[in-house]
Amino acid sequence: MKLDVLGLLGVCSYALDCVEAELVHVTDKHAKRVAYMSVCVAEQMGIQGESLQDLTACALLHDNALTQYIQEELHSDTTDISKLEEPLQLGLHCSLGERNIQDLPFQTDVRNVILYHHENADGSGPFGKKWTEIPLFARIIHLCDLLDLTCCTGTLTSDTWKKVKDFLQAVNGSVVDEVCIEAFLQVFSEENFLLLGGDDLENCLWSKVPRIKQNLSFEQIKSLAKFFAWIVDYKSPFTSTHSIGVAEDAEKLSRFMGFDEETSQKMYLAGALHDIGKVAIGNEIIEKPGRLTEDEFAVMKHHAAYTYYILNEIDDFDEMRDWAAFHHERLDGTGYPFGKKAEELNTQERIMACVDIYQALTESRPYKKGMSYKKACEILEDMAGKGWLDTEITVQVDACFGSMENRNSKEEN
């Protein structure tokens, strides 16, 4: 299947920004600013083609493990890094990030780029590597990451540019190598640096890096899907396996119903992405174990619309965007976010609505035990009887997952 992988990773960086903005107060669009600066510097140094695309991907994902590190390693749900009882160990955050991206479909060798993106030129970084031992992409991202975190904390003005030049002078040769700094100053003037604060940042980035579609195997698609699902579900341990569960259910049901290989693969990816809009919803609502208030439910309902608009940024992704985003629509028009009616919902969109509910009912969460397959199917049948779900598909859900349940029981016996 051909996919706009860079567009997908751009969406991923937005998701990371949303999660980190809530959990650790990372500046909005941090990843895309780092990516744009990195691309400009790399072009100045003669990097182009597939290498430039992979640099962009690494820059967009350079902080992919930050919240994972804080929650897993420091066992903290803090919303303010400054209040952590233990200092951040940059090396561990980099190691986790390197591990997380190892199965993504890069076109060139990007080993150690994420791992060493916090190394200092003089060897004083977390792994003690000097600039001559560090991949060029890691050195470029390190420079641009530091600049954004140090100098781009508010509205960009002429004072910001002065701060940039003073910072570069202070870190030249010690924190950042002279080669990268020289390339940065050759390509950036005050005028084009201040463009980083504008609304056109994403267009500027994609004008420099053509989003050439990559032909991916199903294993590569699964790796991408799992990476996305991990980011969405990592936001809240209450739904820590939901997205990948929906992906697997959607693929299994599609195959069971006789759809072709490409459709089944697309349903897997759409399932993994169906809740990506939840990254924009606060955890105080997502993790509430009891019934939501009317106002809280109104906010929660926005997540499906966010999924639609987030996935709309990916080239030629309209079909999977709709399969993913319409999972709360109902055949009688009472669903959300768009109030679609039966004649506006195709088979795949109806399937996704069923498997989302089935997975939510059967999976265990901290505040509830998962239902049996039989009880979940009874609820689906009841919802179909009310005109909300497709009756024929609920029958297929029963047949598909019932046969799996019987097979698993035989294997256990």
mmCIF file of C-alpha atoms in Angstrom:
data_model
loop_
_atom_site.group_PDB
_atom_site.id
_atom_site.type_symbol
_atom_site.label_atom_id
_atom_site.label_comp_id
_atom_site.label_asym_id
_atom_site.label_seq_id
_atom_site.Cartn_x
_atom_site.Cartn_y
_atom_site.Cartn_z
ATOM 1 C CA MET A 1 0.000 0.000 0.000
ATOM 2 C CA LYS A 2 1.302 3.483 -0.858
ATOM 3 C CA LEU A 3 1.120 5.937 2.023
ATOM 4 C CA ASP A 4 2.066 9.537 2.772
ATOM 5 C CA VAL A 5 4.389 8.462 5.588
ATOM 6 C CA LEU A 6 5.743 11.947 6.291
ATOM 7 C CA GLY A 7 2.193 13.273 6.498
ATOM 8 C CA LEU A 8 1.383 10.509 8.977
ATOM 9 C CA LEU A 9 4.453 11.373 11.048
ATOM 10 C CA GLY A 10 3.505 15.065 10.925
ATOM 11 C CA VAL A 11 0.140 14.087 12.410
ATOM 12 C CA CYS A 12 2.056 12.034 14.956
ATOM 13 C CA SER A 13 4.137 15.054 15.983
ATOM 14 C CA TYR A 14 0.909 17.007 16.508
ATOM 15 C CA ALA A 15 -0.359 14.207 18.755
ATOM 16 C CA LEU A 16 2.904 14.235 20.703
ATOM 17 C CA ASP A 17 2.691 18.015 21.089
ATOM 18 C CA CYS A 18 -0.866 17.723 22.441
ATOM 19 C CA VAL A 19 0.067 15.056 24.971
ATOM 20 C CA GLU A 20 3.215 16.859 26.083
ATOM 21 C CA ALA A 21 1.493 20.254 26.235
ATOM 22 C CA GLU A 22 -0.941 18.749 28.745
ATOM 23 C CA LEU A 23 1.476 16.586 30.720
ATOM 24 C CA VAL A 24 4.780 18.495 30.657
ATOM 25 C CA HIS A 25 3.966 21.918 29.178
ATOM 26 C CA VAL A 26 5.978 21.556 25.960
ATOM 27 C CA THR A 27 5.607 24.573 23.680
ATOM 28 C CA ASP A 28 3.021 24.265 20.894
ATOM 29 C CA LYS A 29 4.487 23.184 17.495
ATOM 30 C CA HIS A 30 7.880 22.513 19.082
ATOM 31 C CA ALA A 31 8.504 19.428 16.912
ATOM 32 C CA LYS A 32 7.590 21.152 13.652
ATOM 33 C CA ARG A 33 9.805 24.164 14.415
ATOM 34 C CA VAL A 34 12.704 21.824 15.179
ATOM 35 C CA ALA A 35 11.981 19.935 11.943
ATOM 36 C CA TYR A 36 11.849 23.104 9.839
ATOM 37 C CA MET A 37 15.089 24.508 11.258
ATOM 38 C CA SER A 38 16.756 21.110 10.864
ATOM 39 C CA VAL A 39 15.707 20.846 7.219
ATOM 40 C CA CYS A 40 17.014 24.349 6.445
ATOM 41 C CA VAL A 41 20.379 23.590 8.057
ATOM 42 C CA ALA A 42 20.606 20.189 6.358
ATOM 43 C CA GLU A 43 19.878 21.658 2.926
ATOM 44 C CA GLN A 44 22.639 24.194 3.480
ATOM 45 C CA MET A 45 24.950 21.234 4.163
ATOM 46 C CA GLY A 46 23.948 19.501 0.924
ATOM 47 C CA ILE A 47 21.466 16.934 2.263
ATOM 48 C CA GLN A 48 18.551 16.172 -0.043
ATOM 49 C CA GLY A 49 16.169 13.486 -1.303
ATOM 50 C CA GLU A 50 15.384 10.487 0.896
ATOM 51 C CA SER A 51 17.950 11.568 3.478
ATOM 52 C CA LEU A 52 16.163 14.900 3.914
ATOM 53 C CA GLN A 53 12.848 13.085 4.326
ATOM 54 C CA ASP A 54 14.304 10.836 7.027
ATOM 55 C CA LEU A 55 15.879 13.783 8.840
ATOM 56 C CA THR A 56 12.457 15.428 8.874
ATOM 57 C CA ALA A 57 10.902 12.285 10.341
ATOM 58 C CA CYS A 58 13.545 12.064 13.078
ATOM 59 C CA ALA A 59 13.163 15.749 13.937
ATOM 60 C CA LEU A 60 9.372 15.406 14.166
ATOM 61 C CA LEU A 61 9.749 12.413 16.487
ATOM 62 C CA HIS A 62 12.845 13.424 18.479
ATOM 63 C CA ASP A 63 10.912 13.702 21.770
ATOM 64 C CA ASN A 64 8.632 10.714 21.220
ATOM 65 C CA ALA A 65 9.577 9.158 24.595
ATOM 66 C CA LEU A 66 9.478 12.214 26.873
ATOM 67 C CA THR A 67 6.153 11.540 28.568
ATOM 68 C CA GLN A 68 6.829 7.800 28.568
ATOM 69 C CA TYR A 69 10.066 8.421 30.460
ATOM 70 C CA ILE A 70 8.415 10.685 33.038
ATOM 71 C CA GLN A 71 5.541 8.298 33.716
ATOM 72 C CA GLU A 72 7.386 4.959 33.468
ATOM 73 C CA GLU A 73 10.821 5.733 34.859
ATOM 74 C CA LEU A 74 10.019 8.482 37.356
ATOM 75 C CA HIS A 75 6.597 7.002 38.204
ATOM 76 C CA SER A 76 5.118 10.471 38.124
ATOM 77 C CA ASP A 77 1.993 12.017 36.643
ATOM 78 C CA THR A 78 3.299 15.518 37.225
ATOM 79 C CA THR A 79 2.164 18.347 35.002
ATOM 80 C CA ASP A 80 5.246 20.422 35.708
ATOM 81 C CA ILE A 81 8.766 19.144 35.020
ATOM 82 C CA SER A 82 10.192 21.647 37.516
ATOM 83 C CA LYS A 83 8.361 19.828 40.337
ATOM 84 C CA LEU A 84 9.857 16.416 39.623
ATOM 85 C CA GLU A 85 11.665 14.986 42.628
ATOM 86 C CA GLU A 86 14.287 13.400 40.369
ATOM 87 C CA PRO A 87 16.186 15.209 37.598
ATOM 88 C CA LEU A 88 15.511 14.213 33.986
ATOM 89 C CA GLN A 89 17.965 11.627 32.707
ATOM 90 C CA LEU A 90 18.284 12.692 29.075
ATOM 91 C CA GLY A 91 20.100 9.520 28.115
ATOM 92 C CA LEU A 92 17.217 7.287 29.196
ATOM 93 C CA HIS A 93 14.675 9.450 27.381
ATOM 94 C CA CYS A 94 16.859 9.193 24.251
ATOM 95 C CA SER A 95 17.278 5.412 24.617
ATOM 96 C CA LEU A 96 13.520 4.900 24.900
ATOM 97 C CA GLY A 97 12.923 7.153 21.899
ATOM 98 C CA GLU A 98 15.495 5.279 19.790
ATOM 99 C CA ARG A 99 13.853 1.959 20.650
ATOM 100 C CA ASN A 100 10.362 3.250 19.835
ATOM 101 C CA ILE A 101 11.206 4.208 16.231
ATOM 102 C CA GLN A 102 13.330 1.221 15.268
ATOM 103 C CA ASP A 103 10.550 -0.464 13.232
ATOM 104 C CA LEU A 104 9.341 2.652 11.394
ATOM 105 C CA PRO A 105 9.831 2.648 7.587
ATOM 106 C CA PHE A 106 12.899 4.858 7.167
ATOM 107 C CA GLN A 107 14.569 4.873 3.760
ATOM 108 C CA THR A 108 18.137 5.510 4.959
ATOM 109 C CA ASP A 109 20.249 4.620 7.979
ATOM 110 C CA VAL A 110 19.060 6.710 10.956
ATOM 111 C CA ARG A 111 20.584 4.576 13.713
ATOM 112 C CA ASN A 112 21.582 6.594 16.797
ATOM 113 C CA VAL A 113 20.004 9.843 15.582
ATOM 114 C CA ILE A 114 17.386 9.896 18.353
ATOM 115 C CA LEU A 115 19.764 8.171 20.758
ATOM 116 C CA TYR A 116 22.411 10.916 20.501
ATOM 117 C CA HIS A 117 20.275 14.014 19.896
ATOM 118 C CA HIS A 118 21.200 15.409 23.345
ATOM 119 C CA GLU A 119 24.954 14.850 23.042
ATOM 120 C CA ASN A 120 27.196 17.910 23.419
ATOM 121 C CA ALA A 121 30.032 18.692 21.034
ATOM 122 C CA ASP A 122 32.693 18.479 23.767
ATOM 123 C CA GLY A 123 31.573 15.071 25.050
ATOM 124 C CA SER A 124 29.753 16.359 28.138
ATOM 125 C CA GLY A 125 26.379 14.902 27.115
ATOM 126 C CA PRO A 126 24.611 11.856 28.584
ATOM 127 C CA PHE A 127 26.642 9.293 26.601
ATOM 128 C CA GLY A 128 29.954 11.167 26.567
ATOM 129 C CA LYS A 129 30.156 11.269 22.758
ATOM 130 C CA LYS A 130 32.075 14.104 21.073
ATOM 131 C CA TRP A 131 30.709 15.724 17.943
ATOM 132 C CA THR A 132 32.943 13.658 15.650
ATOM 133 C CA GLU A 133 31.316 10.483 17.033
ATOM 134 C CA ILE A 134 27.720 11.660 16.592
ATOM 135 C CA PRO A 135 25.579 11.229 13.415
ATOM 136 C CA LEU A 136 25.156 14.524 11.569
ATOM 137 C CA PHE A 137 21.361 14.345 11.857
ATOM 138 C CA ALA A 138 21.633 14.080 15.655
ATOM 139 C CA ARG A 139 23.948 17.124 15.765
ATOM 140 C CA ILE A 140 21.547 19.184 13.639
ATOM 141 C CA ILE A 141 18.490 18.206 15.696
ATOM 142 C CA HIS A 142 20.390 18.932 18.934
ATOM 143 C CA LEU A 143 21.155 22.471 17.770
ATOM 144 C CA CYS A 144 17.606 23.193 16.611
ATOM 145 C CA ASP A 145 16.008 21.607 19.684
ATOM 146 C CA LEU A 146 18.146 23.760 22.001
ATOM 147 C CA LEU A 147 17.369 26.910 20.025
ATOM 148 C CA ASP A 148 13.640 26.314 20.165
ATOM 149 C CA LEU A 149 13.586 25.463 23.864
ATOM 150 C CA THR A 150 15.884 28.332 24.831
ATOM 151 C CA CYS A 151 14.849 31.125 22.499
ATOM 152 C CA CYS A 152 11.348 30.438 21.142
ATOM 153 C CA THR A 153 9.366 30.449 24.378
ATOM 154 C CA GLY A 154 7.086 33.344 23.441
ATOM 155 C CA THR A 155 6.313 35.709 20.569
ATOM 156 C CA LEU A 156 9.281 35.922 18.206
ATOM 157 C CA THR A 157 10.720 39.447 17.867
ATOM 158 C CA SER A 158 14.009 41.159 17.067
ATOM 159 C CA ASP A 159 14.984 40.541 20.682
ATOM 160 C CA THR A 160 14.489 36.818 20.044
ATOM 161 C CA TRP A 161 16.982 36.931 17.164
ATOM 162 C CA LYS A 162 19.505 38.720 19.372
ATOM 163 C CA LYS A 163 18.976 36.020 21.988
ATOM 164 C CA VAL A 164 19.623 33.362 19.323
ATOM 165 C CA LYS A 165 22.934 34.912 18.273
ATOM 166 C CA ASP A 166 24.075 35.342 21.870
ATOM 167 C CA PHE A 167 23.132 31.735 22.612
ATOM 168 C CA LEU A 168 25.009 30.390 19.589
ATOM 169 C CA GLN A 169 28.110 32.330 20.569
ATOM 170 C CA ALA A 170 27.926 30.924 24.097
ATOM 171 C CA VAL A 171 27.561 27.261 23.051
ATOM 172 C CA ASN A 172 29.866 27.264 20.001
ATOM 173 C CA GLY A 173 32.354 24.397 20.236
ATOM 174 C CA SER A 174 31.187 23.197 23.646
ATOM 175 C CA VAL A 175 27.514 22.280 23.393
ATOM 176 C CA VAL A 176 27.068 22.512 19.608
ATOM 177 C CA ASP A 177 29.777 22.010 16.996
ATOM 178 C CA GLU A 178 30.988 24.916 14.893
ATOM 179 C CA VAL A 179 30.059 23.225 11.595
ATOM 180 C CA CYS A 180 26.339 23.096 12.427
ATOM 181 C CA ILE A 181 26.304 26.621 13.852
ATOM 182 C CA GLU A 182 28.005 28.006 10.749
ATOM 183 C CA ALA A 183 25.430 26.315 8.501
ATOM 184 C CA PHE A 184 22.588 27.671 10.641
ATOM 185 C CA LEU A 185 23.884 31.261 10.417
ATOM 186 C CA GLN A 186 24.383 30.961 6.665
ATOM 187 C CA VAL A 187 20.779 29.973 6.067
ATOM 188 C CA PHE A 188 18.965 31.988 8.755
ATOM 189 C CA SER A 189 18.715 35.755 8.905
ATOM 190 C CA GLU A 190 16.574 37.632 11.400
ATOM 191 C CA GLU A 191 13.787 37.924 8.840
ATOM 192 C CA ASN A 192 13.427 34.251 7.969
ATOM 193 C CA PHE A 193 14.028 33.079 11.547
ATOM 194 C CA LEU A 194 11.053 35.140 12.734
ATOM 195 C CA LEU A 195 8.876 33.232 10.221
ATOM 196 C CA LEU A 196 9.025 30.355 12.695
ATOM 197 C CA GLY A 197 6.469 32.224 14.785
ATOM 198 C CA GLY A 198 3.958 32.533 11.943
ATOM 199 C CA ASP A 199 0.858 30.510 11.102
ATOM 200 C CA ASP A 200 2.416 29.252 7.863
ATOM 201 C CA LEU A 201 5.057 27.057 9.509
ATOM 202 C CA GLU A 202 3.686 23.730 8.277
ATOM 203 C CA ASN A 203 3.377 24.948 4.688
ATOM 204 C CA CYS A 204 6.965 26.206 4.879
ATOM 205 C CA LEU A 205 8.122 22.791 6.096
ATOM 206 C CA TRP A 206 6.291 20.768 3.459
ATOM 207 C CA SER A 207 7.377 23.124 0.673
ATOM 208 C CA LYS A 208 10.950 22.104 1.461
ATOM 209 C CA VAL A 209 10.301 18.389 1.975
ATOM 210 C CA PRO A 210 8.102 16.790 -0.709
ATOM 211 C CA ARG A 211 5.857 14.146 0.850
ATOM 212 C CA ILE A 212 6.618 11.321 -1.572
ATOM 213 C CA LYS A 213 4.424 8.298 -0.896
ATOM 214 C CA GLN A 214 6.166 5.108 0.181
ATOM 215 C CA ASN A 215 5.053 1.614 -0.814
ATOM 216 C CA LEU A 216 4.787 -0.275 2.488
ATOM 217 C CA SER A 217 4.343 -3.929 3.343
ATOM 218 C CA PHE A 218 1.648 -4.915 5.836
ATOM 219 C CA GLU A 219 4.325 -5.481 8.475
ATOM 220 C CA GLN A 220 5.538 -1.900 7.974
ATOM 221 C CA ILE A 221 1.946 -0.622 8.128
ATOM 222 C CA LYS A 222 1.467 -2.537 11.387
ATOM 223 C CA SER A 223 4.632 -0.987 12.827
ATOM 224 C CA LEU A 224 3.372 2.502 11.939
ATOM 225 C CA ALA A 225 -0.080 1.719 13.313
ATOM 226 C CA LYS A 226 1.312 0.387 16.588
ATOM 227 C CA PHE A 227 3.478 3.493 16.993
ATOM 228 C CA PHE A 228 0.427 5.731 16.537
ATOM 229 C CA ALA A 229 -1.769 3.618 18.786
ATOM 230 C CA TRP A 230 0.909 3.674 21.468
ATOM 231 C CA ILE A 231 0.994 7.500 21.438
ATOM 232 C CA VAL A 232 -2.796 7.809 21.580
ATOM 233 C CA ASP A 233 -3.239 5.196 24.289
ATOM 234 C CA TYR A 234 -0.169 6.178 26.291
ATOM 235 C CA LYS A 235 -1.908 9.441 27.140
ATOM 236 C CA SER A 236 -4.125 7.469 29.502
ATOM 237 C CA PRO A 237 -3.528 4.061 31.101
ATOM 238 C CA PHE A 238 -7.307 3.731 31.323
ATOM 239 C CA THR A 239 -7.408 2.959 27.588
ATOM 240 C CA SER A 240 -3.880 1.600 27.208
ATOM 241 C CA THR A 241 -4.715 -1.139 24.679
ATOM 242 C CA HIS A 242 -7.899 0.179 23.085
ATOM 243 C CA SER A 243 -6.599 1.532 19.766
ATOM 244 C CA ILE A 244 -4.541 -1.509 18.819
ATOM 245 C CA GLY A 245 -7.424 -3.721 19.963
ATOM 246 C CA VAL A 246 -9.795 -1.916 17.582
ATOM 247 C CA ALA A 247 -7.183 -2.209 14.805
ATOM 248 C CA GLU A 248 -6.889 -5.973 15.281
ATOM 249 C CA ASP A 249 -10.665 -6.453 15.545
ATOM 250 C CA ALA A 250 -11.292 -4.346 12.423
ATOM 251 C CA GLU A 251 -8.772 -6.369 10.412
ATOM 252 C CA LYS A 252 -10.084 -9.728 11.649
ATOM 253 C CA LEU A 253 -13.714 -8.840 10.960
ATOM 254 C CA SER A 254 -12.857 -7.472 7.506
ATOM 255 C CA ARG A 255 -11.101 -10.707 6.564
ATOM 256 C CA PHE A 256 -13.947 -12.778 8.054
ATOM 257 C CA MET A 257 -16.467 -10.845 5.928
ATOM 258 C CA GLY A 258 -14.453 -11.550 2.766
ATOM 259 C CA PHE A 259 -12.900 -8.166 2.043
ATOM 260 C CA ASP A 260 -9.666 -8.094 0.063
ATOM 261 C CA GLU A 261 -6.174 -7.766 1.525
ATOM 262 C CA GLU A 262 -5.791 -4.033 0.913
ATOM 263 C CA THR A 263 -9.133 -3.203 2.542
ATOM 264 C CA SER A 264 -8.268 -5.346 5.567
ATOM 265 C CA GLN A 265 -4.908 -3.597 5.922
ATOM 266 C CA LYS A 266 -6.520 -0.179 5.609
ATOM 267 C CA MET A 267 -9.032 -1.101 8.307
ATOM 268 C CA TYR A 268 -6.171 -2.066 10.617
ATOM 269 C CA LEU A 269 -4.536 1.335 10.159
ATOM 270 C CA ALA A 270 -7.825 3.242 10.436
ATOM 271 C CA GLY A 271 -8.604 1.321 13.628
ATOM 272 C CA ALA A 272 -5.265 2.259 15.155
ATOM 273 C CA LEU A 273 -5.934 5.921 14.345
ATOM 274 C CA HIS A 274 -9.642 6.137 15.181
ATOM 275 C CA ASP A 275 -9.133 7.785 18.582
ATOM 276 C CA ILE A 276 -6.212 10.070 17.693
ATOM 277 C CA GLY A 277 -8.537 13.019 18.375
ATOM 278 C CA LYS A 278 -8.467 12.106 22.076
ATOM 279 C CA VAL A 279 -5.006 13.665 22.334
ATOM 280 C CA ALA A 280 -6.794 17.025 22.374
ATOM 281 C CA ILE A 281 -9.133 16.026 25.247
ATOM 282 C CA GLY A 282 -8.070 16.444 28.879
ATOM 283 C CA ASN A 283 -7.330 13.343 30.940
ATOM 284 C CA GLU A 284 -9.696 14.517 33.663
ATOM 285 C CA ILE A 285 -12.497 13.642 31.209
ATOM 286 C CA ILE A 286 -10.924 10.616 29.482
ATOM 287 C CA GLU A 287 -10.062 8.945 32.794
ATOM 288 C CA LYS A 288 -13.273 9.724 34.656
ATOM 289 C CA PRO A 289 -14.586 6.297 35.738
ATOM 290 C CA GLY A 290 -18.146 7.424 36.391
ATOM 291 C CA ARG A 291 -20.781 8.888 34.120
ATOM 292 C CA LEU A 292 -19.751 12.137 32.415
ATOM 293 C CA THR A 293 -21.780 15.275 33.015
ATOM 294 C CA GLU A 294 -23.603 16.768 30.057
ATOM 295 C CA ASP A 295 -20.868 19.384 29.588
ATOM 296 C CA GLU A 296 -18.092 16.791 29.920
ATOM 297 C CA PHE A 297 -19.757 14.534 27.364
ATOM 298 C CA ALA A 298 -20.060 17.467 24.963
ATOM 299 C CA VAL A 299 -16.291 17.957 25.218
ATOM 300 C CA MET A 300 -15.595 14.234 24.841
ATOM 301 C CA LYS A 301 -17.713 14.079 21.679
ATOM 302 C CA HIS A 302 -15.307 16.504 20.022
ATOM 303 C CA HIS A 303 -12.625 13.794 19.857
ATOM 304 C CA ALA A 304 -14.171 12.193 16.762
ATOM 305 C CA ALA A 305 -14.203 15.543 14.960
ATOM 306 C CA TYR A 306 -10.592 16.120 16.002
ATOM 307 C CA THR A 307 -9.732 12.710 14.520
ATOM 308 C CA TYR A 308 -11.316 13.811 11.236
ATOM 309 C CA TYR A 309 -9.483 17.139 11.057
ATOM 310 C CA ILE A 310 -6.137 15.720 12.211
ATOM 311 C CA LEU A 311 -6.194 12.922 9.608
ATOM 312 C CA ASN A 312 -7.329 15.388 6.961
ATOM 313 C CA GLU A 313 -3.746 16.691 6.921
ATOM 314 C CA ILE A 314 -2.493 13.451 5.291
ATOM 315 C CA ASP A 315 -2.422 13.349 1.489
ATOM 316 C CA ASP A 316 -4.905 10.976 -0.202
ATOM 317 C CA PHE A 317 -6.116 9.618 3.141
ATOM 318 C CA ASP A 318 -9.799 10.578 2.805
ATOM 319 C CA GLU A 319 -11.119 7.019 2.795
ATOM 320 C CA MET A 320 -9.264 5.896 5.940
ATOM 321 C CA ARG A 321 -9.927 9.280 7.562
ATOM 322 C CA ASP A 322 -13.663 8.652 7.292
ATOM 323 C CA TRP A 323 -13.431 5.018 8.406
ATOM 324 C CA ALA A 324 -11.566 6.201 11.493
ATOM 325 C CA ALA A 325 -13.514 9.360 12.322
ATOM 326 C CA PHE A 326 -17.103 8.141 11.842
ATOM 327 C CA HIS A 327 -16.929 5.425 14.515
ATOM 328 C CA HIS A 328 -19.504 7.218 16.720
ATOM 329 C CA GLU A 329 -22.011 7.890 13.942
ATOM 330 C CA ARG A 330 -25.357 6.059 14.088
ATOM 331 C CA LEU A 331 -27.573 4.863 11.263
ATOM 332 C CA ASP A 332 -30.528 6.925 12.543
ATOM 333 C CA GLY A 333 -28.519 10.179 12.466
ATOM 334 C CA THR A 334 -28.228 10.574 16.260
ATOM 335 C CA GLY A 335 -24.467 9.914 16.367
ATOM 336 C CA TYR A 336 -21.565 12.323 16.293
ATOM 337 C CA PRO A 337 -19.604 14.347 15.268
ATOM 338 C CA PHE A 338 -21.468 14.966 11.992
ATOM 339 C CA GLY A 339 -24.871 13.331 12.498
ATOM 340 C CA LYS A 340 -24.483 11.065 9.463
ATOM 341 C CA LYS A 341 -27.458 8.918 8.457
ATOM 342 C CA ALA A 342 -27.551 5.353 7.111
ATOM 343 C CA GLU A 343 -27.317 6.349 3.456
ATOM 344 C CA GLU A 344 -24.171 8.378 4.251
ATOM 345 C CA LEU A 345 -22.306 5.570 6.018
ATOM 346 C CA ASN A 346 -20.564 2.851 4.024
ATOM 347 C CA THR A 347 -19.818 -0.700 5.164
ATOM 348 C CA GLN A 348 -16.350 0.031 6.544
ATOM 349 C CA GLU A 349 -17.622 2.978 8.596
ATOM 350 C CA ARG A 350 -20.402 0.758 9.988
ATOM 351 C CA ILE A 351 -17.879 -1.987 10.801
ATOM 352 C CA MET A 352 -15.662 0.468 12.692
ATOM 353 C CA ALA A 353 -18.612 1.633 14.799
ATOM 354 C CA CYS A 354 -19.324 -1.976 15.800
ATOM 355 C CA VAL A 355 -15.752 -3.038 16.559
ATOM 356 C CA ASP A 356 -15.080 0.127 18.587
ATOM 357 C CA ILE A 357 -18.009 -0.693 20.869
ATOM 358 C CA TYR A 358 -17.171 -4.420 20.954
ATOM 359 C CA GLN A 359 -13.556 -3.744 21.926
ATOM 360 C CA ALA A 360 -14.539 -1.162 24.572
ATOM 361 C CA LEU A 361 -16.992 -3.625 26.139
ATOM 362 C CA THR A 362 -14.661 -6.637 26.164
ATOM 363 C CA GLU A 363 -11.422 -4.974 27.282
ATOM 364 C CA SER A 364 -10.604 -4.572 30.969
ATOM 365 C CA ARG A 365 -9.783 -1.151 32.393
ATOM 366 C CA PRO A 366 -8.643 -0.074 35.877
ATOM 367 C CA TYR A 367 -12.249 0.612 36.893
ATOM 368 C CA LYS A 368 -13.999 -2.353 35.186
ATOM 369 C CA LYS A 369 -13.552 -5.948 34.084
ATOM 370 C CA GLY A 370 -14.075 -6.699 30.412
ATOM 371 C CA MET A 371 -17.365 -8.328 29.426
ATOM 372 C CA SER A 372 -17.640 -11.756 27.870
ATOM 373 C CA TYR A 373 -17.932 -11.970 24.094
ATOM 374 C CA LYS A 374 -21.536 -13.183 24.481
ATOM 375 C CA LYS A 375 -22.660 -10.258 26.673
ATOM 376 C CA ALA A 376 -20.962 -7.735 24.377
ATOM 377 C CA CYS A 377 -22.743 -9.180 21.341
ATOM 378 C CA GLU A 378 -26.091 -8.973 23.152
ATOM 379 C CA ILE A 379 -25.496 -5.239 23.710
ATOM 380 C CA LEU A 380 -24.555 -4.786 20.030
ATOM 381 C CA GLU A 381 -27.763 -6.558 18.998
ATOM 382 C CA ASP A 382 -29.789 -4.286 21.278
ATOM 383 C CA MET A 383 -28.150 -1.195 19.745
ATOM 384 C CA ALA A 384 -28.892 -2.531 16.260
ATOM 385 C CA GLY A 385 -32.518 -3.029 17.305
ATOM 386 C CA LYS A 386 -32.684 0.665 18.248
ATOM 387 C CA GLY A 387 -31.516 1.618 14.760
ATOM 388 C CA TRP A 388 -28.032 2.701 15.793
ATOM 389 C CA LEU A 389 -25.874 -0.081 14.337
ATOM 390 C CA ASP A 390 -26.008 -2.242 11.218
ATOM 391 C CA THR A 391 -27.861 -5.471 12.108
ATOM 392 C CA GLU A 392 -26.054 -7.588 9.498
ATOM 393 C CA ILE A 393 -22.660 -6.458 10.778
ATOM 394 C CA THR A 394 -23.538 -7.196 14.406
ATOM 395 C CA VAL A 395 -24.423 -10.737 13.250
ATOM 396 C CA GLN A 396 -21.001 -10.950 11.579
ATOM 397 C CA VAL A 397 -19.316 -9.709 14.776
ATOM 398 C CA ASP A 398 -21.045 -12.497 16.696
ATOM 399 C CA ALA A 399 -20.022 -15.117 14.130
ATOM 400 C CA CYS A 400 -16.421 -13.877 13.774
ATOM 401 C CA PHE A 401 -15.518 -13.430 17.420
ATOM 402 C CA GLY A 402 -17.700 -16.334 18.530
ATOM 403 C CA SER A 403 -15.711 -18.685 16.293
ATOM 404 C CA MET A 404 -12.488 -17.266 17.746
ATOM 405 C CA GLU A 405 -13.834 -17.710 21.277
ATOM 406 C CA ASN A 406 -14.682 -21.355 20.555
ATOM 407 C CA ARG A 407 -11.298 -21.966 18.953
ATOM 408 C CA ASN A 408 -9.477 -20.440 21.949
ATOM 409 C CA SER A 409 -11.522 -22.557 24.356
ATOM 410 C CA LYS A 410 -10.630 -25.734 22.480
ATOM 411 C CA GLU A 411 -6.945 -24.811 22.475
ATOM 412 C CA GLU A 412 -7.046 -24.223 26.258
ATOM 413 C CA ASN A 413 -8.709 -27.608 26.782
#
